[in-house]
PDB file of C-alpha atoms in Angstrom:
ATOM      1  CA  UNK V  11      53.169  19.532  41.331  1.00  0.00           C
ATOM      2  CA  UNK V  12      51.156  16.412  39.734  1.00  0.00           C
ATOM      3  CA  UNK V  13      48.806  14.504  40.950  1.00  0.00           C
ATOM      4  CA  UNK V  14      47.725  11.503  38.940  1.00  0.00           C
ATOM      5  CA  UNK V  15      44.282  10.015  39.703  1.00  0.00           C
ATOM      6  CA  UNK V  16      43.268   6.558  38.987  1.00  0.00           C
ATOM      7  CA  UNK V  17      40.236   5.583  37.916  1.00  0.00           C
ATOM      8  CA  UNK V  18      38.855   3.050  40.580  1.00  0.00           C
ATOM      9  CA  UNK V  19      39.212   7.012  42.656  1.00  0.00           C
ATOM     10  CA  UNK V  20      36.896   8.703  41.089  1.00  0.00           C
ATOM     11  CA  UNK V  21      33.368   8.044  40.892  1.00  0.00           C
ATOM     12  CA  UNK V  22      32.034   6.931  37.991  1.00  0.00           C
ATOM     13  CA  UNK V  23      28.909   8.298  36.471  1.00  0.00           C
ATOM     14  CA  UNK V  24      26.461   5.667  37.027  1.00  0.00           C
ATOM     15  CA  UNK V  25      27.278   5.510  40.808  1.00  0.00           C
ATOM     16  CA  UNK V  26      27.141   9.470  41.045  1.00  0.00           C
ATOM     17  CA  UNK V  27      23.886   9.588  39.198  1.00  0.00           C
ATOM     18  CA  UNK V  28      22.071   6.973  41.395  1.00  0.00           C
ATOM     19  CA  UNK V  29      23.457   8.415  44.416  1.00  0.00           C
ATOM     20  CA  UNK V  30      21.988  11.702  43.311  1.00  0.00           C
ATOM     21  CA  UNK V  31      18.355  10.827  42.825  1.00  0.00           C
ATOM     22  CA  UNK V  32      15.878  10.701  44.898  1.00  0.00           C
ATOM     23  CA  UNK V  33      13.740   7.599  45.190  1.00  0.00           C
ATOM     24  CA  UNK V  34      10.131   7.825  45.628  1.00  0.00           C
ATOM     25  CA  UNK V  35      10.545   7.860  49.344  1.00  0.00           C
ATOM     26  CA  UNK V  36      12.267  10.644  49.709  1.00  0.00           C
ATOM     27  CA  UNK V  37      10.335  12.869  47.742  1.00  0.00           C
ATOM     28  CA  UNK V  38       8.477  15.487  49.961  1.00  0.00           C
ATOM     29  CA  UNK V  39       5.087  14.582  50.734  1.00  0.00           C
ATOM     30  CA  UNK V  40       2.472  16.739  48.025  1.00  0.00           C
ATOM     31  CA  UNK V  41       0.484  19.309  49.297  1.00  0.00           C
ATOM     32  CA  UNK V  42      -3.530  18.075  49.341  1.00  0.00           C
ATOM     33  CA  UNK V  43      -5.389  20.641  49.928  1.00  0.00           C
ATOM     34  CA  UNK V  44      -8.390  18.018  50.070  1.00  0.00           C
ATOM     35  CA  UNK V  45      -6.865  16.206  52.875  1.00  0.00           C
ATOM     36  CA  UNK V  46      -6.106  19.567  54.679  1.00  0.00           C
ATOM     37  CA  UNK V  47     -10.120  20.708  54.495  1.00  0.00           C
ATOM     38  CA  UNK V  48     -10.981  17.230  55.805  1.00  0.00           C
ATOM     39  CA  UNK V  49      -8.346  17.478  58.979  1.00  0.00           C
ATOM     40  CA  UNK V  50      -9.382  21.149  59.305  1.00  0.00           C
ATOM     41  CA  UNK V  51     -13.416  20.404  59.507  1.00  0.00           C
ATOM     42  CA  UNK V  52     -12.624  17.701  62.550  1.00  0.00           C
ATOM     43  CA  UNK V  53     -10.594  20.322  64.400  1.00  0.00           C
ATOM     44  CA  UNK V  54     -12.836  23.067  66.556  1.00  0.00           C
ATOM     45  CA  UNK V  55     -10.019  24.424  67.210  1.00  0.00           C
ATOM     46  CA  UNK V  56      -9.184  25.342  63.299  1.00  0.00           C
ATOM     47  CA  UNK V  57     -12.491  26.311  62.467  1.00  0.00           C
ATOM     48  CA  UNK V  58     -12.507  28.918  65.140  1.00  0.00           C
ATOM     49  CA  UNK V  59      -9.010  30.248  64.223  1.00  0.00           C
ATOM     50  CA  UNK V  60     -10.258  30.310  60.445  1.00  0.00           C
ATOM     51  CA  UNK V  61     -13.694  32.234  61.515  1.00  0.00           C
ATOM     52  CA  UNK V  62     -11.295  34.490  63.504  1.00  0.00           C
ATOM     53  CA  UNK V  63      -8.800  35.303  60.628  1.00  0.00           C
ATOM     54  CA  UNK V  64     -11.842  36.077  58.375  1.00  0.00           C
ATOM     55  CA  UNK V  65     -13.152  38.280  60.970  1.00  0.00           C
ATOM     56  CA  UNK V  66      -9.729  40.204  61.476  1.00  0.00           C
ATOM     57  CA  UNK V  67      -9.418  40.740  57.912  1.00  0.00           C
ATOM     58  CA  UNK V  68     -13.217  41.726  57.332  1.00  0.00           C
ATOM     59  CA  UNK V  69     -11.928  44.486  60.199  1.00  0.00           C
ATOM     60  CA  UNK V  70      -8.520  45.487  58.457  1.00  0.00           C
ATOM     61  CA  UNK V  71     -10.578  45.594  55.373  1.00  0.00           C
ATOM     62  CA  UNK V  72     -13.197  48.184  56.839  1.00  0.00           C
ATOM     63  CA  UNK V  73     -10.979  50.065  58.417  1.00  0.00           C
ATOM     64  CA  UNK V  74      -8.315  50.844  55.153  1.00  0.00           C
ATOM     65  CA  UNK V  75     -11.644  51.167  52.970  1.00  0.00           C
ATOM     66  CA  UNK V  76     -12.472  54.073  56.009  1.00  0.00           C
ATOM     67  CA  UNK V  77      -9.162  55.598  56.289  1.00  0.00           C
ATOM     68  CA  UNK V  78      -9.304  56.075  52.356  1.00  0.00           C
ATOM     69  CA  UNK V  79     -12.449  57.624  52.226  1.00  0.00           C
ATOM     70  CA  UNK V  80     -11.476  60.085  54.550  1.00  0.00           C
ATOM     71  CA  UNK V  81      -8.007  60.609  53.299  1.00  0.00           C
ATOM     72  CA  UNK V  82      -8.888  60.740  49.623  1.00  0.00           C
ATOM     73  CA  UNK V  83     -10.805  64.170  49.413  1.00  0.00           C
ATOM     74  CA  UNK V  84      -7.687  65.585  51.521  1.00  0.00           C
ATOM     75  CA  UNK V  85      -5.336  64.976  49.014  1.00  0.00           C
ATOM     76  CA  UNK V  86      -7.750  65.119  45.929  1.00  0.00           C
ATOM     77  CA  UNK V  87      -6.674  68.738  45.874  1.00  0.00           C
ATOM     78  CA  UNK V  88      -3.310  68.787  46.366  1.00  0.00           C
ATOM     79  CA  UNK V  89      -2.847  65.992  43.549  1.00  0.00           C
ATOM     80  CA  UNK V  90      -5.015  67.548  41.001  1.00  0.00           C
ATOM     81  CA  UNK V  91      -3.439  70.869  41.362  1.00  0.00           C
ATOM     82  CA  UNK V  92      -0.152  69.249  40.848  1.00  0.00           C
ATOM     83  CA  UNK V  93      -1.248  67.316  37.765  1.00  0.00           C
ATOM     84  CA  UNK V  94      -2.928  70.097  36.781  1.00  0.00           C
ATOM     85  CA  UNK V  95       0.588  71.883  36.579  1.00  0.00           C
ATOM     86  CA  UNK V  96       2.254  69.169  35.269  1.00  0.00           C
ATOM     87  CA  UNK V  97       0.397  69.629  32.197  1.00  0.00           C
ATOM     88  CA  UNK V  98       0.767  73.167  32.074  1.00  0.00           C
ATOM     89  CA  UNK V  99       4.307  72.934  31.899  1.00  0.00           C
ATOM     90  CA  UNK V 100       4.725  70.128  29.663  1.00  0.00           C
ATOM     91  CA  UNK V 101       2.303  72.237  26.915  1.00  0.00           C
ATOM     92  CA  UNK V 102       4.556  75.460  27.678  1.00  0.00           C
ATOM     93  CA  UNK V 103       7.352  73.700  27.086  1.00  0.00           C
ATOM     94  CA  UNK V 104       5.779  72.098  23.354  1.00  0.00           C
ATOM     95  CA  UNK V 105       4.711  75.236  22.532  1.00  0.00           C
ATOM     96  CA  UNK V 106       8.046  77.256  22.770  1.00  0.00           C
ATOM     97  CA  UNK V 107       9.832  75.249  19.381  1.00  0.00           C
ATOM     98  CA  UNK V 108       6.012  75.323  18.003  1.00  0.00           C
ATOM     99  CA  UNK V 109       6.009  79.355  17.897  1.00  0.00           C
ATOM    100  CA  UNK V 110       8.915  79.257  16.075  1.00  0.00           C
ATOM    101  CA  UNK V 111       8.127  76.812  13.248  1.00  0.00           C
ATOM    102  CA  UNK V 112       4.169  78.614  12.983  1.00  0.00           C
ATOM    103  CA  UNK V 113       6.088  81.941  12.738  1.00  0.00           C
ATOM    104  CA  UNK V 114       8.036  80.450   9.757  1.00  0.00           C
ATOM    105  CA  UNK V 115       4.921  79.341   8.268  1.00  0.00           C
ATOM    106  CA  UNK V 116       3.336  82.133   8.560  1.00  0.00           C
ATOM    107  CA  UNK V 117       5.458  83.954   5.969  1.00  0.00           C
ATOM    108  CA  UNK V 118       4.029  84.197   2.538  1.00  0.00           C
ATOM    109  CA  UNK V 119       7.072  82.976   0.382  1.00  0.00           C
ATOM    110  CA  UNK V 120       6.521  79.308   2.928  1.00  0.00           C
ATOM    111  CA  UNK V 121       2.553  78.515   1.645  1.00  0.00           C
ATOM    112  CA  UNK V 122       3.629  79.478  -1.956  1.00  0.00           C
ATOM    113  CA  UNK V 123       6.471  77.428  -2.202  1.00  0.00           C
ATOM    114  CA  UNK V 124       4.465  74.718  -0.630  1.00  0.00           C
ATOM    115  CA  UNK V 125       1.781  74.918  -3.027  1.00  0.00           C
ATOM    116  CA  UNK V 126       4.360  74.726  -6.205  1.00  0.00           C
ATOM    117  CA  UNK V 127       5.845  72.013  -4.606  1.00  0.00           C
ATOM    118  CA  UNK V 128       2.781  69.868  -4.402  1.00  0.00           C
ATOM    119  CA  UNK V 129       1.393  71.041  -7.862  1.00  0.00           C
ATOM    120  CA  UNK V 130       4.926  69.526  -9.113  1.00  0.00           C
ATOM    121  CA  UNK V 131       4.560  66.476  -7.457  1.00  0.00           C
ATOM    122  CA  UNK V 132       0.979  65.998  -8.659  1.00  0.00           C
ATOM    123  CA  UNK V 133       2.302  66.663 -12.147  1.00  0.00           C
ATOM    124  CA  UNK V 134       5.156  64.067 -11.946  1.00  0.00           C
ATOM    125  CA  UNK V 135       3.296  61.539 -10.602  1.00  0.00           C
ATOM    126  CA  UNK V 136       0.651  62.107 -13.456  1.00  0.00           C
ATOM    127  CA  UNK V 137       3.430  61.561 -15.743  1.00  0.00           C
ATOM    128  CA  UNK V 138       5.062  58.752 -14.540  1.00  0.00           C
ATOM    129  CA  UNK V 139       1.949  56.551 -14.568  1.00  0.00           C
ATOM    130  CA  UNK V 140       0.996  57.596 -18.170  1.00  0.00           C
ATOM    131  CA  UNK V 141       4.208  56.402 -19.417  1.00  0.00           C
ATOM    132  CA  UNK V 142       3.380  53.000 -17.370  1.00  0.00           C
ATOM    133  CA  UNK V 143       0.644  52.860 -18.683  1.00  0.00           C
ATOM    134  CA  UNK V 144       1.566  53.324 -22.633  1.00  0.00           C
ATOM    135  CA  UNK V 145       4.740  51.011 -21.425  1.00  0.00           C
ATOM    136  CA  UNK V 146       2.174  48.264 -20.121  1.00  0.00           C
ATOM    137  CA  UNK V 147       0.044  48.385 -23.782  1.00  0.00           C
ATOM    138  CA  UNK V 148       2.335  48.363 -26.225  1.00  0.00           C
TER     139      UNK V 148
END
């Protein structure tokens, strides 16, 4: 099933776009925060609903700032204790694969070899920059 369109049916671009914006009428009015102060100060009303939402919140302010106070050295303990074992456990569990690796070290043959190893490397490295060096002169 086909359905041919003409083109005097569909709307053309210039029509759609001009239909789609808005002219400066009806934008929304912008928010003046100015002009609300000014209408706010003439209104009794207003000032006594702002001087009672500052008082309300001065209240709820006191009375969270109490309710911490007095809640907070309740649960100090509990949450240090439980910090406190947090980090018990998380060393115990680091220093399980540590024992291992500090008993391996601990076995003469490990410090030996690790001293030969870095006495060769010294040694190399010695060597490779004197022949950069006589390769640089000549």
């Amino acid at each position: 099933m086909r359905r041919d369109f003409r083109d005097d049916e569909l709307f053309d671009e210039i029509r759609l776009r001009r239909a789609l914006r808005l002219d400066a009428a009806e934008l929304p009015p912008r928010f003046d925060l100015a002009t609300v102060a000014v209408r706010a100060a003439d209104r009794p009303a207003s000032a006594f609903a702002g001087l009672l939402s500052t008082a309300f919140a001065g209240m709820a302010t006191a009375a969270l700032t109490g309710l911490v106070a007095v809640a907070l050295p309740a649960i100090a303990p509990a949450v240090g204790s439980e910090l406190f074992d947090a980090a018990i456990q998380t060393v115990t569990r680091a220093a399980v694969p540590l024992s291992a690796v500090l008993a391996a070290a601990q076995q003469p043959s490990i410090p030996l070899a690790a001293t030969f190893a870095l006495a060769v490397a010294v040694a190399y490295e010695y060597a490779q920059r004197r022949e950069r060096l006589r390769a640089t002169t000549s």
